[in-house]
CSV table of C-alpha atoms and ligand atoms in Angstrom, one decimal:
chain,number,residue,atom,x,y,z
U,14,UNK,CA,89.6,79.2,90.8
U,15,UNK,CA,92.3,77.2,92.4
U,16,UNK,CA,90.4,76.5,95.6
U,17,UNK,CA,86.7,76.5,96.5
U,18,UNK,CA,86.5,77.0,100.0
U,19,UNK,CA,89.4,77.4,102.6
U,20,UNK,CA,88.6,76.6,106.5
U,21,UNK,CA,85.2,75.4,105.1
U,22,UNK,CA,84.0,79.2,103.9
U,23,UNK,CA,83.8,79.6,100.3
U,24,UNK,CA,86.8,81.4,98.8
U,25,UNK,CA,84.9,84.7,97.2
U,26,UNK,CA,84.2,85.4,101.0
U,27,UNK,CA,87.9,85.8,102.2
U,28,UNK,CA,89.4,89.0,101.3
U,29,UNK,CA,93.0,88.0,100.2
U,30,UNK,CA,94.8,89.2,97.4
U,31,UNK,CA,97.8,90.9,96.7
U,32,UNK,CA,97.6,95.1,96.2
U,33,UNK,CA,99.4,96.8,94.0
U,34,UNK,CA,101.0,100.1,95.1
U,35,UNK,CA,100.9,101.8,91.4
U,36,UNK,CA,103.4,104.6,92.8
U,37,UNK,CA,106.1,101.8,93.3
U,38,UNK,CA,105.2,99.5,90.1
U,39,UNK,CA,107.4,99.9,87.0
U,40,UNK,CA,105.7,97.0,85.2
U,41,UNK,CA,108.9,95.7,85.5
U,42,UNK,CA,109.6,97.4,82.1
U,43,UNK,CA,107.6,95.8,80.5
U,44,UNK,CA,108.2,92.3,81.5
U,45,UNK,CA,106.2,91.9,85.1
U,46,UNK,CA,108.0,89.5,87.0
U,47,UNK,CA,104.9,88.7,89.7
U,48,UNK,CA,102.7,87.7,86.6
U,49,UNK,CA,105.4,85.0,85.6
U,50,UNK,CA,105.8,83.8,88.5
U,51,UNK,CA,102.6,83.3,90.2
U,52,UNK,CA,101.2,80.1,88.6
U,53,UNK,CA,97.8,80.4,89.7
U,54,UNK,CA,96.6,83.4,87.2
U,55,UNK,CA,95.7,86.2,89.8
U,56,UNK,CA,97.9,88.9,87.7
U,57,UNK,CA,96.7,90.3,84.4
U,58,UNK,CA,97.5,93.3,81.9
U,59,UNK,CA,95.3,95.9,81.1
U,60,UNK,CA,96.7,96.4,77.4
U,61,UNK,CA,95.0,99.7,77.2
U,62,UNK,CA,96.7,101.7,80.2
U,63,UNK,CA,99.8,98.9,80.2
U,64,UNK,CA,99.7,98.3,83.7
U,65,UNK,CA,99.7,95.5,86.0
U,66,UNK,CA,96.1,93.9,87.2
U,67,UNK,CA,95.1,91.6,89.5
U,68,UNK,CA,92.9,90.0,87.7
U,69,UNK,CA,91.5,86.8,89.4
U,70,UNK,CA,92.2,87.5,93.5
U,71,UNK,CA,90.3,85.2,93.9
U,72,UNK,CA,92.5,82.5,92.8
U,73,UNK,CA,95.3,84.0,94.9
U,74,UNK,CA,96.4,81.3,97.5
U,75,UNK,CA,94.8,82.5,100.8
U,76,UNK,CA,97.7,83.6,102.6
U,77,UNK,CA,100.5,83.6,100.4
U,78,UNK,CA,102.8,86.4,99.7
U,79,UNK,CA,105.7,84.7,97.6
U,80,UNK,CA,105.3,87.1,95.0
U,81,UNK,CA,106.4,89.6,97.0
U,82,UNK,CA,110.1,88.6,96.5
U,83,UNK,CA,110.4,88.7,92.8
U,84,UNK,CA,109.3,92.4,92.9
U,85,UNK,CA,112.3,94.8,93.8
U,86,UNK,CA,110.3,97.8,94.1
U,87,UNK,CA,108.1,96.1,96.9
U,88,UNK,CA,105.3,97.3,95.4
U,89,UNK,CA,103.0,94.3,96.4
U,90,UNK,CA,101.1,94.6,99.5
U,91,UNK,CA,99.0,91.7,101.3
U,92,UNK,CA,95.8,92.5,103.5
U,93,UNK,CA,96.5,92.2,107.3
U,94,UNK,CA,96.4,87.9,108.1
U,95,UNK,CA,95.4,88.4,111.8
U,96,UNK,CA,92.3,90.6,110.3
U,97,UNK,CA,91.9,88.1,107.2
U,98,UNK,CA,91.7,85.4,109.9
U,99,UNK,CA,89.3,86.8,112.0
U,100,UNK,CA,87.0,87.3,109.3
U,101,UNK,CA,87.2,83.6,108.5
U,102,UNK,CA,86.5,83.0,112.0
U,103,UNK,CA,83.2,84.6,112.1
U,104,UNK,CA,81.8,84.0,108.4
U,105,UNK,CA,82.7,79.9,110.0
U,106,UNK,CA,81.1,81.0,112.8
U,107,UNK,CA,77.8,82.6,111.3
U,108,UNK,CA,77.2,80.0,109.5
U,109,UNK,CA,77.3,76.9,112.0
U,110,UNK,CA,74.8,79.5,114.0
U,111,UNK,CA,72.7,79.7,110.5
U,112,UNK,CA,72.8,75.4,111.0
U,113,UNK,CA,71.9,75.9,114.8
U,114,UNK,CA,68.6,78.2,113.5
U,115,UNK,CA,67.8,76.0,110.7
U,116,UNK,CA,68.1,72.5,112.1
N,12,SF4,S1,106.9,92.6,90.1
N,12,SF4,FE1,106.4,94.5,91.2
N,12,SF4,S2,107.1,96.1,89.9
N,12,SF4,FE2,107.0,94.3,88.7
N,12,SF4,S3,105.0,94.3,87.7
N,12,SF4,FE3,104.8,93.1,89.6
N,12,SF4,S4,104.2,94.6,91.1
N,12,SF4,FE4,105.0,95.8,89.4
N,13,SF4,S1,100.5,85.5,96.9
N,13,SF4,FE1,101.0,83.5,95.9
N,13,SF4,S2,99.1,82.8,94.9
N,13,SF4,FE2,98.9,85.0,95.4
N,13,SF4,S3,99.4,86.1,93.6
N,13,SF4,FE3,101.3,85.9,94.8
N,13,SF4,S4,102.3,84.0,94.2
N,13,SF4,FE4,100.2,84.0,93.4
């Protein structure tokens, strides 16, 4: 995983990754251009159906989209970051109340 926590709330709790629109992917032909160019592992290939995966989102960079401009069919899509930031806000949040409880 490239980063454990981000704000201070562990990164499997933060819903960013990209989405692939499988009605615009072309798997590049055969040669997926994302997958070569992200260099923190979050594509894959499902060898079976030869299609694009995202295989580790959680290793995506939280809030990064520069894959999205090596794909010419703009078949990538990112979650909403005003949503994706509000969701940090209150998992940050709920925990420091969990503290406030505890303590
Ligand atoms: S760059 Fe775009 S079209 Fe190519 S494999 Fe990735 S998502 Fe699919
Ligand atoms: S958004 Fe950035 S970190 Fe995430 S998959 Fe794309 S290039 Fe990799």
């Amino acid at each position: 995983m490239t980063e454990e926590t981000y704000m201070g709330v562990p990164r499997n709790k933060i819903p960013w990754c990209p989405v692939v629109n499988y009605a615009k992917c072309n798997f590049c032909e055969g040669d997926p251009q994302c997958l070569k160019f992200c260099p923190h592992g979050v594509f894959g290939i499902d060898e079976k159906e030869k299609k694009l995966i995202v295989a580790n989102p959680d290793n995506c960079v939280v809030f990064c989209r520069s894959c999205r401009k090596v794909c010419a069919p703009e078949a990538l899509g990112f979650p909403s970051k005003p949503e994706v930031l509000n969701i940090i806000k209150k998992t940050r949040e709920n925990s420091e109340e969990w503290k406030t409880i505890r303590s």
